[in-house]
Amino acid sequence: MPVSPTEILKLSRSQLTTKYHLNSLKFIQCSGAPLATEVADKFIEKFPNVKLAIRYGLTETTGAVANMRSPEELERVGSVGRLVEFMEAKIVDPVTAESLPSGHKGELWLRGPSIMKGYVGDDNATAETLDSEGWLKTGDLCYFDSQGFLFIVDRLKELIKYNIIKIAPAELEHLLLSNPEIVDAAVIPYPDEEAREIPMAFVVRNLGSNITATQVMDFIAKQACNSDYYS
């Protein structure tokens, strides 16, 4: 069954799943947006007999870029797997375009036979996205680990510029969704005279919850203090 991260979250939290026999569900493939590790862990705990595979691709790549296929890859929760055949990739510094080693976050560039030739009728957009050597600039903030597993962090264009710190909205959304009283969340940049931008969250409370804005901010403050990303 192909699903999005939102559906994974709903399945892991829904009480309705206990009313139905889901023995026939063996394999789920998730794509469309980054899937929080915490959400994936809860899904696997609830459905231990269902294989959860994550895949990554873009319209500009005309298909999958990375995928989970082997049992080893399926166990790497948080990753989108390894590159598919004939696809090249590198992580570059978004400012200097210099290649970065494994473990470092940067923009993902791709090259291969399935990469598009360009945007029809838009030479400027094509020149901004494809370089002279055929590398596609995805605009996605990613990193590879030492074993070649790809991890998607967020979209570069969506990063919130708080003073000199760049904050990934997806990571804040993942923190928000780790609260059982929050069923959905979206984080966007909000203009600020001193900090340039500050994160602003739209939160959907779980049915019956009375969690307040102050409680949400306190929760995030405690979670962020324990996160390596914000330390």
mmCIF file of C-alpha atoms in Angstrom:
data_model
loop_
_atom_site.group_PDB
_atom_site.id
_atom_site.type_symbol
_atom_site.label_atom_id
_atom_site.label_comp_id
_atom_site.label_asym_id
_atom_site.label_seq_id
_atom_site.Cartn_x
_atom_site.Cartn_y
_atom_site.Cartn_z
ATOM 1 C CA MET A 1 0.000 0.000 0.000
ATOM 2 C CA PRO A 2 1.523 3.362 -1.013
ATOM 3 C CA VAL A 3 1.021 6.086 1.602
ATOM 4 C CA SER A 4 2.248 9.503 2.726
ATOM 5 C CA PRO A 5 3.808 10.303 6.141
ATOM 6 C CA THR A 6 0.481 11.780 7.278
ATOM 7 C CA GLU A 7 -1.230 8.439 6.738
ATOM 8 C CA ILE A 8 1.542 6.634 8.633
ATOM 9 C CA LEU A 9 0.947 8.988 11.562
ATOM 10 C CA LYS A 10 -2.820 8.444 11.477
ATOM 11 C CA LEU A 11 -2.483 4.664 11.283
ATOM 12 C CA SER A 12 -0.086 4.592 14.227
ATOM 13 C CA ARG A 13 -2.458 6.656 16.386
ATOM 14 C CA SER A 14 -5.895 5.479 15.273
ATOM 15 C CA GLN A 15 -7.912 3.239 17.571
ATOM 16 C CA LEU A 16 -10.064 2.147 14.623
ATOM 17 C CA THR A 17 -7.352 -0.230 13.425
ATOM 18 C CA THR A 18 -8.219 -2.610 16.284
ATOM 19 C CA LYS A 19 -11.687 -3.114 14.794
ATOM 20 C CA TYR A 20 -10.415 -4.629 11.566
ATOM 21 C CA HIS A 21 -8.297 -7.607 10.565
ATOM 22 C CA LEU A 22 -5.166 -6.230 8.895
ATOM 23 C CA ASN A 23 -3.384 -9.556 8.467
ATOM 24 C CA SER A 24 -3.328 -9.109 4.696
ATOM 25 C CA LEU A 25 -1.325 -5.900 4.993
ATOM 26 C CA LYS A 26 2.305 -6.936 4.484
ATOM 27 C CA PHE A 27 4.143 -4.022 2.931
ATOM 28 C CA ILE A 28 3.800 -0.233 3.014
ATOM 29 C CA GLN A 29 5.780 2.174 0.879
ATOM 30 C CA CYS A 30 5.955 5.765 2.109
ATOM 31 C CA SER A 31 6.959 8.805 0.051
ATOM 32 C CA GLY A 32 6.013 12.427 -0.619
ATOM 33 C CA ALA A 33 7.671 14.061 2.410
ATOM 34 C CA PRO A 34 10.201 13.293 5.162
ATOM 35 C CA LEU A 35 8.947 10.711 7.678
ATOM 36 C CA ALA A 36 9.896 11.419 11.287
ATOM 37 C CA THR A 37 11.835 8.610 12.950
ATOM 38 C CA GLU A 38 9.543 8.797 15.989
ATOM 39 C CA VAL A 39 6.468 8.298 13.791
ATOM 40 C CA ALA A 40 8.085 5.370 11.970
ATOM 41 C CA ASP A 41 9.053 3.749 15.279
ATOM 42 C CA LYS A 42 5.485 3.995 16.591
ATOM 43 C CA PHE A 43 4.098 2.509 13.378
ATOM 44 C CA ILE A 44 6.543 -0.416 13.484
ATOM 45 C CA GLU A 45 5.725 -1.034 17.142
ATOM 46 C CA LYS A 46 2.008 -1.123 16.388
ATOM 47 C CA PHE A 47 2.314 -3.155 13.165
ATOM 48 C CA PRO A 48 5.345 -5.426 13.710
ATOM 49 C CA ASN A 49 4.389 -7.719 10.825
ATOM 50 C CA VAL A 50 4.185 -4.925 8.246
ATOM 51 C CA LYS A 51 7.336 -3.966 6.342
ATOM 52 C CA LEU A 52 7.743 -0.187 6.111
ATOM 53 C CA ALA A 53 9.804 1.029 3.158
ATOM 54 C CA ILE A 54 10.648 4.654 2.396
ATOM 55 C CA ARG A 55 11.460 5.901 -1.089
ATOM 56 C CA TYR A 56 12.624 9.228 -2.459
ATOM 57 C CA GLY A 57 12.282 10.787 -5.880
ATOM 58 C CA LEU A 58 11.381 13.968 -7.731
ATOM 59 C CA THR A 59 9.393 14.862 -10.822
ATOM 60 C CA GLU A 60 12.690 16.072 -12.316
ATOM 61 C CA THR A 61 14.241 12.620 -11.844
ATOM 62 C CA THR A 62 11.246 10.894 -13.524
ATOM 63 C CA GLY A 63 11.311 8.166 -10.910
ATOM 64 C CA ALA A 64 12.854 6.949 -7.687
ATOM 65 C CA VAL A 65 16.274 8.197 -6.622
ATOM 66 C CA ALA A 66 16.671 6.113 -3.473
ATOM 67 C CA ASN A 67 14.708 3.146 -2.238
ATOM 68 C CA MET A 68 14.566 0.449 0.418
ATOM 69 C CA ARG A 69 14.672 -3.075 -0.943
ATOM 70 C CA SER A 70 16.811 -5.400 1.149
ATOM 71 C CA PRO A 71 16.026 -6.459 4.758
ATOM 72 C CA GLU A 72 19.079 -4.459 5.854
ATOM 73 C CA GLU A 73 17.702 -1.286 4.265
ATOM 74 C CA LEU A 74 14.255 -1.796 5.762
ATOM 75 C CA GLU A 75 15.809 -1.738 9.218
ATOM 76 C CA ARG A 76 17.368 1.710 8.725
ATOM 77 C CA VAL A 77 14.496 3.754 10.136
ATOM 78 C CA GLY A 78 14.773 7.423 9.207
ATOM 79 C CA SER A 79 16.594 6.762 5.949
ATOM 80 C CA VAL A 80 15.146 6.611 2.426
ATOM 81 C CA GLY A 81 17.489 3.762 1.557
ATOM 82 C CA ARG A 82 20.365 3.691 -0.906
ATOM 83 C CA LEU A 83 20.631 5.114 -4.414
ATOM 84 C CA VAL A 84 18.982 3.203 -7.234
ATOM 85 C CA GLU A 85 21.051 1.796 -10.091
ATOM 86 C CA PHE A 86 22.793 4.234 -12.478
ATOM 87 C CA MET A 87 22.167 7.244 -10.212
ATOM 88 C CA GLU A 88 25.040 9.432 -9.011
ATOM 89 C CA ALA A 89 24.747 11.757 -6.028
ATOM 90 C CA LYS A 90 26.765 14.182 -3.984
ATOM 91 C CA ILE A 91 26.131 16.494 -1.054
ATOM 92 C CA VAL A 92 27.383 20.039 -1.613
ATOM 93 C CA ASP A 93 27.676 23.195 0.440
ATOM 94 C CA PRO A 94 24.628 25.315 -0.564
ATOM 95 C CA VAL A 95 26.798 28.453 -0.750
ATOM 96 C CA THR A 96 30.119 27.284 -2.217
ATOM 97 C CA ALA A 97 28.894 24.150 -4.069
ATOM 98 C CA GLU A 98 31.900 22.269 -2.653
ATOM 99 C CA SER A 99 31.392 18.538 -2.056
ATOM 100 C CA LEU A 100 30.891 17.511 1.565
ATOM 101 C CA PRO A 101 31.875 14.200 3.224
ATOM 102 C CA SER A 102 29.414 11.685 4.638
ATOM 103 C CA GLY A 103 27.565 12.792 7.733
ATOM 104 C CA HIS A 104 27.487 16.466 6.676
ATOM 105 C CA LYS A 105 24.216 18.142 5.738
ATOM 106 C CA GLY A 106 24.023 19.997 2.450
ATOM 107 C CA GLU A 107 22.139 20.198 -0.828
ATOM 108 C CA LEU A 108 21.659 16.941 -2.699
ATOM 109 C CA TRP A 109 22.809 16.976 -6.339
ATOM 110 C CA LEU A 110 21.916 14.114 -8.673
ATOM 111 C CA ARG A 111 23.057 12.884 -12.077
ATOM 112 C CA GLY A 112 21.897 9.943 -14.151
ATOM 113 C CA PRO A 113 20.060 8.763 -17.280
ATOM 114 C CA SER A 114 16.605 9.431 -15.813
ATOM 115 C CA ILE A 115 17.270 13.113 -15.005
ATOM 116 C CA MET A 116 15.145 15.526 -17.029
ATOM 117 C CA LYS A 117 16.640 17.551 -19.886
ATOM 118 C CA GLY A 118 15.021 20.738 -18.624
ATOM 119 C CA TYR A 119 11.815 22.685 -18.094
ATOM 120 C CA VAL A 120 9.912 23.185 -21.345
ATOM 121 C CA GLY A 121 9.860 26.842 -22.337
ATOM 122 C CA ASP A 122 11.761 28.032 -19.263
ATOM 123 C CA ASP A 123 15.474 28.304 -19.985
ATOM 124 C CA ASN A 124 16.160 30.372 -16.865
ATOM 125 C CA ALA A 125 14.668 27.773 -14.524
ATOM 126 C CA THR A 126 16.572 25.035 -16.366
ATOM 127 C CA ALA A 127 19.878 26.891 -15.984
ATOM 128 C CA GLU A 128 19.237 27.395 -12.270
ATOM 129 C CA THR A 129 18.448 23.709 -11.710
ATOM 130 C CA LEU A 130 20.886 21.894 -14.031
ATOM 131 C CA ASP A 131 24.593 22.714 -14.191
ATOM 132 C CA SER A 132 26.868 22.318 -17.220
ATOM 133 C CA GLU A 133 27.914 18.805 -16.143
ATOM 134 C CA GLY A 134 24.347 17.524 -15.905
ATOM 135 C CA TRP A 135 23.962 17.707 -12.116
ATOM 136 C CA LEU A 136 20.418 18.332 -10.918
ATOM 137 C CA LYS A 137 20.234 20.646 -7.909
ATOM 138 C CA THR A 138 17.376 19.159 -5.899
ATOM 139 C CA GLY A 139 16.982 21.941 -3.346
ATOM 140 C CA ASP A 140 16.716 19.273 -0.644
ATOM 141 C CA LEU A 141 18.822 19.394 2.524
ATOM 142 C CA CYS A 142 20.226 15.870 2.983
ATOM 143 C CA TYR A 143 23.147 13.795 4.144
ATOM 144 C CA PHE A 144 24.602 10.319 3.530
ATOM 145 C CA ASP A 145 25.887 8.152 6.344
ATOM 146 C CA SER A 146 29.095 6.115 6.085
ATOM 147 C CA GLN A 147 27.194 3.144 4.615
ATOM 148 C CA GLY A 148 25.572 5.063 1.799
ATOM 149 C CA PHE A 149 22.128 5.493 3.334
ATOM 150 C CA LEU A 150 20.445 8.757 2.367
ATOM 151 C CA PHE A 151 18.623 10.926 4.921
ATOM 152 C CA ILE A 152 16.300 13.781 3.918
ATOM 153 C CA VAL A 153 16.200 16.705 6.357
ATOM 154 C CA ASP A 154 14.104 19.397 4.643
ATOM 155 C CA ARG A 155 13.775 21.712 1.668
ATOM 156 C CA LEU A 156 16.533 24.346 1.535
ATOM 157 C CA LYS A 157 14.090 27.037 0.443
ATOM 158 C CA GLU A 158 11.913 26.320 3.465
ATOM 159 C CA LEU A 159 14.693 26.759 6.034
ATOM 160 C CA ILE A 160 13.891 29.428 8.601
ATOM 161 C CA LYS A 161 16.713 31.980 8.987
ATOM 162 C CA TYR A 162 16.786 32.769 12.717
ATOM 163 C CA ASN A 163 19.746 35.160 13.096
ATOM 164 C CA ILE A 164 22.676 33.053 11.819
ATOM 165 C CA ILE A 165 20.923 29.758 12.572
ATOM 166 C CA LYS A 166 19.000 27.882 9.871
ATOM 167 C CA ILE A 167 16.100 25.879 11.249
ATOM 168 C CA ALA A 168 14.416 23.080 9.313
ATOM 169 C CA PRO A 169 10.601 23.331 9.662
ATOM 170 C CA ALA A 170 10.257 19.565 9.220
ATOM 171 C CA GLU A 171 12.368 18.904 12.315
ATOM 172 C CA LEU A 172 10.198 21.205 14.430
ATOM 173 C CA GLU A 173 7.091 19.548 12.987
ATOM 174 C CA HIS A 174 8.490 16.151 13.972
ATOM 175 C CA LEU A 175 9.036 17.402 17.514
ATOM 176 C CA LEU A 176 5.486 18.728 17.667
ATOM 177 C CA LEU A 177 4.044 15.458 16.392
ATOM 178 C CA SER A 178 5.861 13.552 19.118
ATOM 179 C CA ASN A 179 3.350 15.078 21.538
ATOM 180 C CA PRO A 180 0.343 12.711 21.827
ATOM 181 C CA GLU A 181 -1.996 15.700 22.204
ATOM 182 C CA ILE A 182 -1.069 17.030 18.747
ATOM 183 C CA VAL A 183 -2.494 15.302 15.687
ATOM 184 C CA ASP A 184 -0.984 17.526 12.980
ATOM 185 C CA ALA A 185 1.348 20.512 12.694
ATOM 186 C CA ALA A 186 2.881 22.858 10.137
ATOM 187 C CA VAL A 187 5.761 25.273 10.765
ATOM 188 C CA ILE A 188 6.409 28.380 8.658
ATOM 189 C CA PRO A 189 8.729 31.411 8.932
ATOM 190 C CA TYR A 190 7.313 34.590 10.476
ATOM 191 C CA PRO A 191 9.040 37.977 9.939
ATOM 192 C CA ASP A 192 10.895 39.349 12.959
ATOM 193 C CA GLU A 193 12.676 42.699 13.137
ATOM 194 C CA GLU A 194 15.576 41.441 15.270
ATOM 195 C CA ALA A 195 15.957 37.789 14.278
ATOM 196 C CA ARG A 196 14.897 38.131 10.600
ATOM 197 C CA GLU A 197 12.545 35.154 10.948
ATOM 198 C CA ILE A 198 11.104 33.092 13.773
ATOM 199 C CA PRO A 199 9.274 29.759 13.514
ATOM 200 C CA MET A 200 5.490 29.915 13.740
ATOM 201 C CA ALA A 201 3.538 26.686 14.165
ATOM 202 C CA PHE A 202 -0.030 25.837 13.226
ATOM 203 C CA VAL A 203 -1.130 22.999 15.489
ATOM 204 C CA VAL A 204 -4.167 20.706 15.340
ATOM 205 C CA ARG A 205 -5.039 19.393 18.788
ATOM 206 C CA ASN A 206 -6.091 15.805 19.258
ATOM 207 C CA LEU A 207 -9.791 15.216 19.867
ATOM 208 C CA GLY A 208 -10.551 16.070 23.495
ATOM 209 C CA SER A 209 -7.231 17.813 24.116
ATOM 210 C CA ASN A 210 -7.092 21.241 25.756
ATOM 211 C CA ILE A 211 -3.371 21.821 25.300
ATOM 212 C CA THR A 212 -2.574 25.550 25.187
ATOM 213 C CA ALA A 213 -0.110 27.542 23.084
ATOM 214 C CA THR A 214 2.051 28.081 26.162
ATOM 215 C CA GLN A 215 2.146 24.352 26.874
ATOM 216 C CA VAL A 216 3.105 23.659 23.256
ATOM 217 C CA MET A 217 5.968 26.179 23.419
ATOM 218 C CA ASP A 218 7.179 24.748 26.731
ATOM 219 C CA PHE A 219 7.082 21.250 25.248
ATOM 220 C CA ILE A 220 9.130 22.307 22.218
ATOM 221 C CA ALA A 221 11.637 24.165 24.410
ATOM 222 C CA LYS A 222 12.276 21.013 26.451
ATOM 223 C CA GLN A 223 12.490 18.784 23.378
ATOM 224 C CA ALA A 224 14.788 21.167 21.509
ATOM 225 C CA CYS A 225 17.215 21.292 24.433
ATOM 226 C CA ASN A 226 17.639 17.521 24.097
ATOM 227 C CA SER A 227 18.116 17.613 20.321
ATOM 228 C CA ASP A 228 21.575 17.461 18.754
ATOM 229 C CA TYR A 229 20.319 19.620 15.884
ATOM 230 C CA TYR A 230 19.607 22.581 18.145
ATOM 231 C CA SER A 231 22.468 22.152 20.607
#
